[in-house]
Amino acid sequence: MTVKISVYSDYVCPLCFLTKQSLYEALKEKDDIDIQWIPFEQSAQADTLQKEERILYWKETVYPLAEKMGVPITLPDVTPYPNSRLASEGYYFAKAHGKAREYTDRLMDAFFQEQQNIGQVEVLSRLAAEIGLNQQAYEEALKQRLYEETHKNELDRAHNEANVTSVPALIAGCTKLSGVPVKEALEQLINQEQKPKKKKVTLLMNGPSCGINGCQ
């Protein structure tokens, strides 16, 4: 039985990047898992005070967690810290062309391991081309905001139907995992989905997450 996991994440959220690594590591030997990435934009443009808070947050939370997980990650030296609106809209172009997972992987790696500013159209377009998407068509889609309404509708659905309020959030059927997952929590998520269906969503609290006020 294939278990479908919806992963709600923000491209500029470090905890979402750590979740990506943790998820792939835990599921690398499984062939019955279908992962669907869904952009859940939470970030906003940063001012000087937010930058100071971000540095402290990374020092106290992100870096210790990344070290424990063995995941290389670097606080991007990008000013201002970008939001993920265009990157999220571009996801739906990638999804329409069968490159959803590759797109998510490339953007997160570029931002958190290569210091690339994924808030810029030219950077996004180049990264899209690297995973085999048509660079010109992708760039035109962003400039014309062809997927703006699609992204908005998906955000509304995440809020109203899936009750997602923070990222990362993983949902498999009737089971929801909030926060950076550990292997045991992922296994529980999958096991819950393989049991008889429930009417209500079961919430499994796990690691830290990024709320409406952000944590970047």
C-alpha positions as a LaTeX table, in Angstrom:
\begin{tabular}{lrrr}
\hline
Residue & $x$ (\AA) & $y$ (\AA) & $z$ (\AA) \\
\hline
Met1 & 0.00 & 0.00 & 0.00 \\
Thr2 & 1.44 & 3.35 & $-1.04$ \\
Val3 & 1.41 & 5.97 & 1.69 \\
Lys4 & 0.99 & 9.54 & 0.46 \\
Ile5 & 2.68 & 12.23 & 2.55 \\
Ser6 & 1.95 & 15.91 & 1.96 \\
Val7 & 4.80 & 18.11 & 3.19 \\
Tyr8 & 3.98 & 21.78 & 3.78 \\
Ser9 & 7.13 & 23.87 & 3.82 \\
Asp10 & 8.62 & 27.29 & 3.12 \\
Tyr11 & 11.66 & 27.49 & 0.85 \\
Val12 & 13.41 & 29.95 & 3.18 \\
Cys13 & 12.61 & 28.13 & 6.43 \\
Pro14 & 15.70 & 26.34 & 7.81 \\
Leu15 & 13.59 & 23.82 & 9.72 \\
Cys16 & 11.92 & 22.84 & 6.45 \\
Phe17 & 15.34 & 22.22 & 4.92 \\
Leu18 & 16.27 & 20.01 & 7.85 \\
Thr19 & 12.96 & 18.19 & 7.47 \\
Lys20 & 13.71 & 17.50 & 3.82 \\
Gln21 & 17.01 & 15.89 & 4.75 \\
Ser22 & 15.50 & 13.91 & 7.62 \\
Leu23 & 12.60 & 12.71 & 5.50 \\
Tyr24 & 14.76 & 11.49 & 2.64 \\
Glu25 & 17.14 & 9.74 & 5.01 \\
Ala26 & 14.36 & 7.92 & 6.81 \\
Leu27 & 12.57 & 6.86 & 3.63 \\
Lys28 & 15.51 & 6.10 & 1.34 \\
Glu29 & 14.99 & 2.34 & 1.61 \\
Lys30 & 11.21 & 2.50 & 1.16 \\
Asp31 & 9.54 & 2.36 & $-2.24$ \\
Asp32 & 5.92 & 2.69 & $-1.16$ \\
Ile33 & 5.98 & 6.38 & $-0.14$ \\
Asp34 & 4.61 & 9.16 & $-2.35$ \\
Ile35 & 5.85 & 12.58 & $-1.17$ \\
Gln36 & 4.05 & 15.71 & $-2.32$ \\
Trp37 & 5.71 & 19.03 & $-1.54$ \\
Ile38 & 3.33 & 21.96 & $-1.01$ \\
Pro39 & 4.71 & 25.52 & $-0.66$ \\
Phe40 & 3.41 & 27.21 & 2.47 \\
Glu41 & 4.73 & 30.74 & 2.39 \\
Gln42 & 5.28 & 32.27 & 5.82 \\
Ser43 & 8.26 & 34.57 & 5.39 \\
Ala44 & 8.29 & 38.33 & 5.12 \\
Gln45 & 10.94 & 40.89 & 4.25 \\
Ala46 & 13.28 & 41.44 & 7.17 \\
Asp47 & 14.45 & 44.59 & 8.86 \\
Thr48 & 17.59 & 45.06 & 10.98 \\
Leu49 & 15.95 & 43.90 & 14.21 \\
Gln50 & 14.62 & 40.78 & 12.56 \\
Lys51 & 18.11 & 40.02 & 11.30 \\
Glu52 & 19.51 & 40.16 & 14.81 \\
Glu53 & 16.75 & 37.90 & 16.07 \\
Arg54 & 17.40 & 35.50 & 13.22 \\
Ile55 & 21.09 & 35.21 & 14.02 \\
Leu56 & 20.23 & 34.39 & 17.63 \\
Tyr57 & 17.60 & 31.85 & 16.58 \\
Trp58 & 20.05 & 30.07 & 14.32 \\
Lys59 & 22.68 & 30.02 & 17.05 \\
Glu60 & 20.31 & 28.64 & 19.68 \\
Thr61 & 18.08 & 26.37 & 17.60 \\
Val62 & 19.01 & 25.75 & 13.97 \\
Tyr63 & 22.73 & 25.05 & 14.23 \\
Pro64 & 22.47 & 22.73 & 17.28 \\
Leu65 & 19.67 & 20.77 & 15.60 \\
Ala66 & 21.54 & 20.58 & 12.28 \\
Glu67 & 24.69 & 19.38 & 14.03 \\
Lys68 & 22.73 & 16.70 & 15.87 \\
Met69 & 21.21 & 15.56 & 12.57 \\
Gly70 & 24.52 & 15.76 & 10.70 \\
Val71 & 23.13 & 18.15 & 8.09 \\
Pro72 & 25.32 & 20.94 & 6.62 \\
Ile73 & 23.43 & 24.24 & 6.67 \\
Thr74 & 24.46 & 27.89 & 6.63 \\
Leu75 & 22.53 & 31.03 & 7.52 \\
Pro76 & 22.26 & 32.71 & 4.09 \\
Asp77 & 24.11 & 36.01 & 3.91 \\
Val78 & 21.34 & 37.57 & 1.81 \\
Thr79 & 20.04 & 41.08 & 2.47 \\
Pro80 & 17.17 & 41.60 & 2.73 \\
Tyr81 & 16.22 & 38.07 & 3.67 \\
Pro82 & 13.94 & 37.03 & 0.80 \\
Asn83 & 10.36 & 35.91 & 0.97 \\
Ser84 & 9.34 & 32.83 & $-0.96$ \\
Arg85 & 6.38 & 34.14 & $-2.97$ \\
Leu86 & 7.93 & 33.82 & $-6.44$ \\
Ala87 & 9.69 & 30.57 & $-5.59$ \\
Ser88 & 6.36 & 29.14 & $-4.45$ \\
Glu89 & 4.56 & 30.25 & $-7.60$ \\
Gly90 & 7.36 & 28.74 & $-9.66$ \\
Tyr91 & 6.79 & 25.41 & $-7.93$ \\
Tyr92 & 3.50 & 24.98 & $-9.75$ \\
Phe93 & 5.24 & 25.49 & $-13.07$ \\
Ala94 & 7.73 & 22.79 & $-12.07$ \\
Lys95 & 4.93 & 20.51 & $-10.88$ \\
Ala96 & 3.08 & 20.92 & $-14.18$ \\
His97 & 6.25 & 19.73 & $-15.94$ \\
Gly98 & 6.91 & 16.76 & $-13.64$ \\
Lys99 & 9.76 & 18.35 & $-11.66$ \\
Ala100 & 8.15 & 19.15 & $-8.30$ \\
Arg101 & 10.56 & 17.21 & $-6.09$ \\
Glu102 & 13.65 & 18.24 & $-8.08$ \\
Tyr103 & 12.56 & 21.86 & $-7.86$ \\
Thr104 & 12.11 & 21.77 & $-4.10$ \\
Asp105 & 15.45 & 20.02 & $-3.59$ \\
Arg106 & 17.36 & 22.43 & $-5.81$ \\
Leu107 & 15.93 & 25.62 & $-4.34$ \\
Met108 & 16.49 & 24.62 & $-0.73$ \\
Asp109 & 20.02 & 23.39 & $-1.41$ \\
Ala110 & 20.82 & 26.58 & $-3.32$ \\
Phe111 & 19.64 & 28.80 & $-0.49$ \\
Phe112 & 20.88 & 26.97 & 2.59 \\
Gln113 & 24.09 & 25.46 & 1.24 \\
Glu114 & 25.13 & 27.78 & $-1.60$ \\
Gln115 & 24.03 & 31.24 & $-0.41$ \\
Gln116 & 21.96 & 31.88 & $-3.56$ \\
Asn117 & 19.19 & 34.48 & $-3.34$ \\
Ile118 & 16.05 & 32.58 & $-4.33$ \\
Gly119 & 13.99 & 35.74 & $-4.03$ \\
Gln120 & 15.32 & 36.91 & $-7.40$ \\
Val121 & 13.72 & 35.93 & $-10.70$ \\
Glu122 & 17.05 & 35.53 & $-12.49$ \\
Val123 & 18.36 & 33.16 & $-9.82$ \\
Leu124 & 15.17 & 31.12 & $-9.77$ \\
Ser125 & 15.17 & 30.88 & $-13.56$ \\
Arg126 & 18.74 & 29.63 & $-13.66$ \\
Leu127 & 18.04 & 27.02 & $-10.98$ \\
Ala128 & 14.94 & 25.91 & $-12.87$ \\
Ala129 & 17.05 & 25.38 & $-15.97$ \\
Glu130 & 19.53 & 23.31 & $-13.97$ \\
Ile131 & 16.83 & 20.70 & $-13.26$ \\
Gly132 & 15.74 & 20.55 & $-16.89$ \\
Leu133 & 12.92 & 23.10 & $-17.03$ \\
Asn134 & 12.64 & 25.55 & $-19.90$ \\
Gln135 & 14.31 & 28.64 & $-18.49$ \\
Gln136 & 12.57 & 31.15 & $-20.74$ \\
Ala137 & 9.11 & 29.66 & $-20.19$ \\
Tyr138 & 9.66 & 29.48 & $-16.43$ \\
Glu139 & 10.87 & 33.07 & $-16.23$ \\
Glu140 & 7.93 & 34.27 & $-18.31$ \\
Ala141 & 5.52 & 32.41 & $-16.03$ \\
Leu142 & 6.98 & 34.19 & $-13.00$ \\
Lys143 & 6.95 & 37.62 & $-14.60$ \\
Gln144 & 3.35 & 37.23 & $-15.73$ \\
Arg145 & 2.38 & 35.71 & $-12.35$ \\
Leu146 & 0.67 & 32.82 & $-14.13$ \\
Tyr147 & 0.54 & 30.72 & $-10.97$ \\
Glu148 & $-0.30$ & 33.47 & $-8.48$ \\
Glu149 & $-3.93$ & 32.38 & $-8.16$ \\
Thr150 & $-2.96$ & 28.71 & $-7.95$ \\
His151 & $-0.58$ & 29.43 & $-5.08$ \\
Lys152 & $-3.19$ & 31.53 & $-3.28$ \\
Asn153 & $-5.81$ & 28.80 & $-3.61$ \\
Glu154 & $-3.42$ & 26.18 & $-2.27$ \\
Leu155 & $-2.56$ & 28.37 & 0.71 \\
Asp156 & $-6.25$ & 28.83 & 1.46 \\
Arg157 & $-6.78$ & 25.08 & 1.20 \\
Ala158 & $-3.87$ & 24.42 & 3.54 \\
His159 & $-5.30$ & 26.82 & 6.12 \\
Asn160 & $-8.95$ & 25.89 & 5.83 \\
Glu161 & $-8.92$ & 22.19 & 4.98 \\
Ala162 & $-5.62$ & 20.85 & 6.32 \\
Asn163 & $-5.49$ & 23.32 & 9.25 \\
Val164 & $-1.81$ & 24.03 & 8.66 \\
Thr165 & $-0.62$ & 26.94 & 10.79 \\
Ser166 & 3.13 & 26.36 & 10.94 \\
Val167 & 5.87 & 24.65 & 8.97 \\
Pro168 & 7.17 & 22.07 & 8.52 \\
Ala169 & 3.96 & 20.04 & 8.64 \\
Leu170 & 3.56 & 16.52 & 7.30 \\
Ile171 & 0.16 & 14.97 & 6.70 \\
Ala172 & $-0.50$ & 11.37 & 5.74 \\
Gly173 & $-4.20$ & 10.62 & 5.53 \\
Cys174 & $-5.67$ & 11.32 & 8.97 \\
Thr175 & $-2.33$ & 11.82 & 10.72 \\
Lys176 & $-0.49$ & 15.12 & 10.99 \\
Leu177 & 3.08 & 15.62 & 12.18 \\
Ser178 & 4.07 & 19.13 & 13.18 \\
Gly179 & 7.72 & 20.19 & 13.42 \\
Val180 & 11.04 & 18.71 & 12.33 \\
Pro181 & 10.48 & 14.94 & 12.29 \\
Val182 & 12.69 & 12.32 & 13.84 \\
Lys183 & 12.78 & 8.80 & 12.43 \\
Glu184 & 10.46 & 7.39 & 15.09 \\
Ala185 & 7.85 & 10.09 & 14.42 \\
Leu186 & 7.97 & 9.42 & 10.69 \\
Glu187 & 7.47 & 5.71 & 11.29 \\
Gln188 & 4.50 & 6.48 & 13.53 \\
Leu189 & 3.07 & 8.77 & 10.85 \\
Ile190 & 3.25 & 5.98 & 8.27 \\
Asn191 & 1.91 & 3.35 & 10.67 \\
Gln192 & $-1.05$ & 5.53 & 11.56 \\
Glu193 & $-1.93$ & 5.90 & 7.88 \\
Gln194 & $-1.82$ & 2.15 & 7.38 \\
Lys195 & $-4.41$ & 1.62 & 10.12 \\
Pro196 & $-8.18$ & 1.83 & 9.52 \\
Lys197 & $-9.22$ & 5.37 & 8.58 \\
Lys198 & $-10.28$ & 7.84 & 11.20 \\
Lys199 & $-12.64$ & 10.76 & 10.83 \\
Lys200 & $-10.51$ & 13.24 & 12.73 \\
Val201 & $-6.90$ & 14.22 & 12.09 \\
Thr202 & $-4.47$ & 12.96 & 14.71 \\
Leu203 & $-1.81$ & 15.54 & 15.57 \\
Leu204 & 1.63 & 14.25 & 16.45 \\
Met205 & 3.72 & 17.02 & 17.97 \\
Asn206 & 7.38 & 16.59 & 17.24 \\
Gly207 & 10.25 & 19.08 & 16.86 \\
Pro208 & 10.40 & 22.88 & 16.52 \\
Ser209 & 8.44 & 24.61 & 13.77 \\
Cys210 & 8.07 & 28.02 & 12.14 \\
Gly211 & 4.87 & 29.87 & 13.03 \\
Ile212 & 3.17 & 32.91 & 11.59 \\
Asn213 & 5.86 & 35.21 & 12.98 \\
Gly214 & 8.55 & 33.24 & 11.22 \\
Cys215 & 11.78 & 31.73 & 12.53 \\
Gln216 & 14.18 & 32.38 & 9.66 \\
\hline
\end{tabular}
